[in-house]
mmCIF file of C-alpha atoms in Angstrom:
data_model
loop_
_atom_site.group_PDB
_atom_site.id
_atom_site.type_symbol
_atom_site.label_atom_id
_atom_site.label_comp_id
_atom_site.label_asym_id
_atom_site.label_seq_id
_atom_site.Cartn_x
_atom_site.Cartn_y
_atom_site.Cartn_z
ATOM 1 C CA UNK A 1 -26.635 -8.938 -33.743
ATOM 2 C CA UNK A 2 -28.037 -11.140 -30.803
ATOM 3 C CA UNK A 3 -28.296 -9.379 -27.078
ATOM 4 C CA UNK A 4 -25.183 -10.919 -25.627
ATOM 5 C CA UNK A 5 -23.686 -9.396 -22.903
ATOM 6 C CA UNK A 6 -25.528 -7.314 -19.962
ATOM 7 C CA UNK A 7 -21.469 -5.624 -19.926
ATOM 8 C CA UNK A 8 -21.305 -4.549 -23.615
ATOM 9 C CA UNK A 9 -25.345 -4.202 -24.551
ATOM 10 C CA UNK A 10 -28.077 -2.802 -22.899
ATOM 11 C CA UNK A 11 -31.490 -2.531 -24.498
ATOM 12 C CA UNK A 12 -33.016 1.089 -25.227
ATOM 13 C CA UNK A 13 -36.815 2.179 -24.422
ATOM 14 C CA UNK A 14 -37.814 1.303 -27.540
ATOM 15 C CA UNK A 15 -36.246 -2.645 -27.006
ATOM 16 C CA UNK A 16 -33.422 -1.927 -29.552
ATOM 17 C CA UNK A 17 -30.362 -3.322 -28.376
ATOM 18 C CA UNK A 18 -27.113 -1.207 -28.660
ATOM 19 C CA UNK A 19 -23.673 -0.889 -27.489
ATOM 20 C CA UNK A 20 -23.158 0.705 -23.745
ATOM 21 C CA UNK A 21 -20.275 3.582 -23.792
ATOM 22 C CA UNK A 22 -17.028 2.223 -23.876
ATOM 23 C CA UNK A 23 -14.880 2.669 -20.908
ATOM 24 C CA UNK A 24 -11.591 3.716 -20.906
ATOM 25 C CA UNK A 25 -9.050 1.636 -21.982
ATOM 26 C CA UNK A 26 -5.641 1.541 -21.402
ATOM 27 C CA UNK A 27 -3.144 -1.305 -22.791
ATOM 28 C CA UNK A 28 -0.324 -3.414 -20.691
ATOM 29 C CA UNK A 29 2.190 -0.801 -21.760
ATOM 30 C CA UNK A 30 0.472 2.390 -20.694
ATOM 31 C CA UNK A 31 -0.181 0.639 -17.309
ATOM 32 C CA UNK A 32 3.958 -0.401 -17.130
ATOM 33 C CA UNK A 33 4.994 3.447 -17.817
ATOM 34 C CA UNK A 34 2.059 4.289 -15.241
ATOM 35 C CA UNK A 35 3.574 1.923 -12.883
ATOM 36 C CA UNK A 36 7.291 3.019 -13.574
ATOM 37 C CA UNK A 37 6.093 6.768 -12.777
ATOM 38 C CA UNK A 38 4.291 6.929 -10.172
ATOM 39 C CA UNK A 39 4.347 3.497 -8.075
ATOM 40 C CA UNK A 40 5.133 4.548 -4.124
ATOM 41 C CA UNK A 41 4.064 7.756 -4.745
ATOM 42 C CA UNK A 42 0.280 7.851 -6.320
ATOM 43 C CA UNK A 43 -0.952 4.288 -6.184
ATOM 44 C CA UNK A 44 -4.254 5.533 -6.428
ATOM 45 C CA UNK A 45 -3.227 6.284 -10.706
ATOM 46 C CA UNK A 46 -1.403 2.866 -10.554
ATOM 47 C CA UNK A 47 -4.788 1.278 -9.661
ATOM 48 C CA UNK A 48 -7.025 3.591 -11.694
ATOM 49 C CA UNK A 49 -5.216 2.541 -14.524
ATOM 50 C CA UNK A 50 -5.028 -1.245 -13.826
ATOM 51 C CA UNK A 51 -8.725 -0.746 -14.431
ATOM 52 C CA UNK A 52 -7.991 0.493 -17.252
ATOM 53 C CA UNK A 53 -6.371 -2.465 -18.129
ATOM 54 C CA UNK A 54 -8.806 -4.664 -16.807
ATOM 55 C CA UNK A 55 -11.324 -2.866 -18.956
ATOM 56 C CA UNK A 56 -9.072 -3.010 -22.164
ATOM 57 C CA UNK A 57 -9.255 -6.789 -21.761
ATOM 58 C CA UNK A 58 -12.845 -7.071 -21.408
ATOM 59 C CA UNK A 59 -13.713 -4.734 -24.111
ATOM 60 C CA UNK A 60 -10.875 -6.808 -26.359
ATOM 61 C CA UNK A 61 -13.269 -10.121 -25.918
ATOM 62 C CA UNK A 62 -16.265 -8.403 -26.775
ATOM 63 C CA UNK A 63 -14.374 -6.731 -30.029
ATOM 64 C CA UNK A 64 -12.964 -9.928 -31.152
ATOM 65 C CA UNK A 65 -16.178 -11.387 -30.876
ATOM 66 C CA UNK A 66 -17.949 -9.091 -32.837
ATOM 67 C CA UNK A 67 -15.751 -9.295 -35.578
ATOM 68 C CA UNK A 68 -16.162 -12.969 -35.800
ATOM 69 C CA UNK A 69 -19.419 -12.426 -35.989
ATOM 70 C CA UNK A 70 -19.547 -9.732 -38.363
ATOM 71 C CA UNK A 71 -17.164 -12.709 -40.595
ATOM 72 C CA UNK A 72 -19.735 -15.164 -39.762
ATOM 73 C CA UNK A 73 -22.815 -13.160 -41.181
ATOM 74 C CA UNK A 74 -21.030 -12.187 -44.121
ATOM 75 C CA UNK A 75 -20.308 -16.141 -44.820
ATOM 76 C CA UNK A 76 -23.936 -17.316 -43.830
ATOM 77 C CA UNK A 77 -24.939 -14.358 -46.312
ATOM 78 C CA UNK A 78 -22.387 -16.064 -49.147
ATOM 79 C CA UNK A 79 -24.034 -19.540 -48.892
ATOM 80 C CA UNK A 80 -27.376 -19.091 -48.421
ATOM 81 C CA UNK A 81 -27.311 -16.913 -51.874
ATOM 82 C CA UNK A 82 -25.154 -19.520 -53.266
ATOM 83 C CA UNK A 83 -27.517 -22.239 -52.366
ATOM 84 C CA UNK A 84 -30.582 -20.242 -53.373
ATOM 85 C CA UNK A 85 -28.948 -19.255 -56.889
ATOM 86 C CA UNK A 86 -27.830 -23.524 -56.960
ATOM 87 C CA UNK A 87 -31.471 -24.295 -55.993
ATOM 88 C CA UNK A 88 -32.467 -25.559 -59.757
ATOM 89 C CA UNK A 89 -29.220 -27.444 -60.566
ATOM 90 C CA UNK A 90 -29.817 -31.390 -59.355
ATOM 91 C CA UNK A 91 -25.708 -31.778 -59.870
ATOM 92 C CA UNK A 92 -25.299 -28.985 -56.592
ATOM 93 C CA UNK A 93 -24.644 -29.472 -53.193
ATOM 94 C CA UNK A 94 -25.992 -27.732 -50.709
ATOM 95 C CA UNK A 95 -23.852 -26.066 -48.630
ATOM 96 C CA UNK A 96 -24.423 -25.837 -44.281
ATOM 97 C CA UNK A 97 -24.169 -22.533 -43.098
ATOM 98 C CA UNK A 98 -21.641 -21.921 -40.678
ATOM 99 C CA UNK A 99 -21.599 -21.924 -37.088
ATOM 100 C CA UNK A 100 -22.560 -19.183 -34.938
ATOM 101 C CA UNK A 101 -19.526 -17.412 -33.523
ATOM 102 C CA UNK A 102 -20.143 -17.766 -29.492
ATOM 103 C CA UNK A 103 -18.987 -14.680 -27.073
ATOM 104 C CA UNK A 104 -15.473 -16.052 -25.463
ATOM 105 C CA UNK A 105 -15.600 -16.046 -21.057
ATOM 106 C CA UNK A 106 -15.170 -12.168 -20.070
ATOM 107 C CA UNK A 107 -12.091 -11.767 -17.605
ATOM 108 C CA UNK A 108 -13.533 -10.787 -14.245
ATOM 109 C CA UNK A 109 -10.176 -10.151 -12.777
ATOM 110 C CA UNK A 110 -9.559 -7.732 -9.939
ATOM 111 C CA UNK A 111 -6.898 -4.561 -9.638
ATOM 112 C CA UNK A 112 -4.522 -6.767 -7.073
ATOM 113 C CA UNK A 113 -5.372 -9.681 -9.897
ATOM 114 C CA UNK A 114 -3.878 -7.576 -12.357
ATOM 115 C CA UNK A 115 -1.020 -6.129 -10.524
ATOM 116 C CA UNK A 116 0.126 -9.801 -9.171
ATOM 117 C CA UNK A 117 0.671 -10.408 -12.839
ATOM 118 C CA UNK A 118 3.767 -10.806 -15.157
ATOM 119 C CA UNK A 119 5.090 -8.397 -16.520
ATOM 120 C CA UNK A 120 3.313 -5.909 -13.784
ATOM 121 C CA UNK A 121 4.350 -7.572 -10.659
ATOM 122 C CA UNK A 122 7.879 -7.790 -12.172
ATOM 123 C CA UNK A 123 7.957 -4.048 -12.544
ATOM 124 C CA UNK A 124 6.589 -2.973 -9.414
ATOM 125 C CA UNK A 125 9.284 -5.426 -7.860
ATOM 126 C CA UNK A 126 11.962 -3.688 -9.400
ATOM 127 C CA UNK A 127 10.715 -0.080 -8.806
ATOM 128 C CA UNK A 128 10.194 -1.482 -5.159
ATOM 129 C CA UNK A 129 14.225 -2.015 -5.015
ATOM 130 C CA UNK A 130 14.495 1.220 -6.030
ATOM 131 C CA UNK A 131 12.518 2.953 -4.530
ATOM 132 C CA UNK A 132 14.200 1.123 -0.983
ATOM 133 C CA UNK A 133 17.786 2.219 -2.660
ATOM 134 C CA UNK A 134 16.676 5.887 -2.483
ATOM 135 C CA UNK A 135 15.847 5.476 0.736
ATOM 136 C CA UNK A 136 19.030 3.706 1.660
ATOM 137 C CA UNK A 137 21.140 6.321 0.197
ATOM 138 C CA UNK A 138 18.946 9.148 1.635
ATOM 139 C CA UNK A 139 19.200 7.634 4.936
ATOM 140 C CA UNK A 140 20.260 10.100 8.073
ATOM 141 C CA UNK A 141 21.359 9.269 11.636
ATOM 142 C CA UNK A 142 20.792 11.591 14.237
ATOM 143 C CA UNK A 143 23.170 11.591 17.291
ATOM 144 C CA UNK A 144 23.562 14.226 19.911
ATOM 145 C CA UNK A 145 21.248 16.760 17.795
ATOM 146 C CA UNK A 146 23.957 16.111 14.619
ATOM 147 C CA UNK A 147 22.664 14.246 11.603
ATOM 148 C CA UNK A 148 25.341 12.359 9.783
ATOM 149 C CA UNK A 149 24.153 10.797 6.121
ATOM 150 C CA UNK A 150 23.625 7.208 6.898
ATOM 151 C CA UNK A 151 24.187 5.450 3.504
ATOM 152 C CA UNK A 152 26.844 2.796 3.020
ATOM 153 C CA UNK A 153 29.278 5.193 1.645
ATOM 154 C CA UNK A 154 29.374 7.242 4.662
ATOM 155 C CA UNK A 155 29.452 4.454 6.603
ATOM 156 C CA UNK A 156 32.569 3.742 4.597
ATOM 157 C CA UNK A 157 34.310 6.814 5.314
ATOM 158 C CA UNK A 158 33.527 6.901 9.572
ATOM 159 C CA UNK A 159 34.911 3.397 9.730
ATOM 160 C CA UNK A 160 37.880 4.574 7.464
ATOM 161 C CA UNK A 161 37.732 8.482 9.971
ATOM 162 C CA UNK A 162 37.699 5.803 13.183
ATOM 163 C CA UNK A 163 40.847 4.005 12.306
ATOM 164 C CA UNK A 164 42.540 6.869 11.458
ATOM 165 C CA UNK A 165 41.560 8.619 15.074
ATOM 166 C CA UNK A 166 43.234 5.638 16.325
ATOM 167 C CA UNK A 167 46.049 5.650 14.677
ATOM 168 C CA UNK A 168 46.941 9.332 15.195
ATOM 169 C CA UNK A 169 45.784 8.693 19.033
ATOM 170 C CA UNK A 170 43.114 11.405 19.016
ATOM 171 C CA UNK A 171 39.623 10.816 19.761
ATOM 172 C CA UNK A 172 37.834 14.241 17.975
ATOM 173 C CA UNK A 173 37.852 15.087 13.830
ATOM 174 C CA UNK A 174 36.729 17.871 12.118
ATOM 175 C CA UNK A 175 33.254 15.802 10.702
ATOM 176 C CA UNK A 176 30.968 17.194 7.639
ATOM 177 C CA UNK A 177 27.117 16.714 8.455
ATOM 178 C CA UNK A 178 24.326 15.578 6.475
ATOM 179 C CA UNK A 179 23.495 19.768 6.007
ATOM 180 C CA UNK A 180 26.680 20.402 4.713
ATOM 181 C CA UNK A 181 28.391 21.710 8.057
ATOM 182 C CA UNK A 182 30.858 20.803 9.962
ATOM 183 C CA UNK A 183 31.155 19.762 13.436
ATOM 184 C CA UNK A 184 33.359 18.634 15.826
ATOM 185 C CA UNK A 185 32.867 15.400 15.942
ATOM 186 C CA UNK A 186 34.186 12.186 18.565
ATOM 187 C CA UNK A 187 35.174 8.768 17.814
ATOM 188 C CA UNK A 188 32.246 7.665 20.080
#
């Protein structure tokens, strides 16, 4: 094999040429449950392992080429002993040997490159509206030192608490808070 690629070879002391270390790899679907997991709360392993991803790619160029090549030699191999065992007959036709297999462009493609992406940016959209529905129902109001749970279902229920104070003519209820005791509470 040919020196190729300064990001797959590198050439030893002795000038033989040889594989560097693989990276680790990770494919589109470990990067997805990565991204389900822990998105909005470790983005530093949703980014380690879109490099991952990145490095899957590369490392998926430089295997396909290889094996082309490796088909390549083994049908250069084929003809030329063909041809040579051919080389008396006058009735044979020589046969071309084939053509070199040729390293495909390397994706140079950055984390946010990767992340912008179908089916990743999908994902992290959708874990994005979740993550914002937690927070919605989670939400708290403070007012005069009380904190009432702010989502839309307690909302619901003071509206519902508000026309019923004005329908029994009070102004004051009996009101749970968002720790699970109760206060007096007022309309206001």
């Amino acid at each position: 094999m040919q020196f190729i690629s300064n990001l797959f070879q590198t050439q030893t002391e002795d000038g033989d040429v040889v594989e560097k270390q693989r990276p680790q790899c990770e494919t589109q679907e470990a990067l997805i449950a990565v991204i389900n997991k822990h998105y909005g709360k470790k983005n530093h392993l949703v980014n380690l392992f879109a490099q991952f991803y990145i490095n899957h790619l590369q490392w998926s160029v430089w295997d396909e080429y290889k094996a082309a090549f490796a088909e390549y030699e083994a049908e250069k191999l084929r003809i030329e002993q063909e041809n040579a065992d051919n080389i008396e007959d006058p009735e044979y036709q020589v046969q071309a040997p084939p053509v070199e297999p040729e390293l495909q462009p390397v994706p140079n493609l950055s984390v946010e490159d990767i992340l912008a992406q179908a089916p990743f940016a999908d994902v992290i959209q959708q874990k994005k509206k979740a993550i914002r529905s937690t927070e919605i129902e989670n939400i708290v109001v403070v007012v005069n030192g009380m904190q009432f749970d702010g989502d839309e279902t307690a909302q619901t229920r003071m509206a519902r608490a508000i026309v019923a104070l004005d329908a029994a003519g009070q102004t004051e209820t009996n009101w749970k808070l968002a720790d699970n005791q109760f206060a007096l509470v007022s309309k206001t």
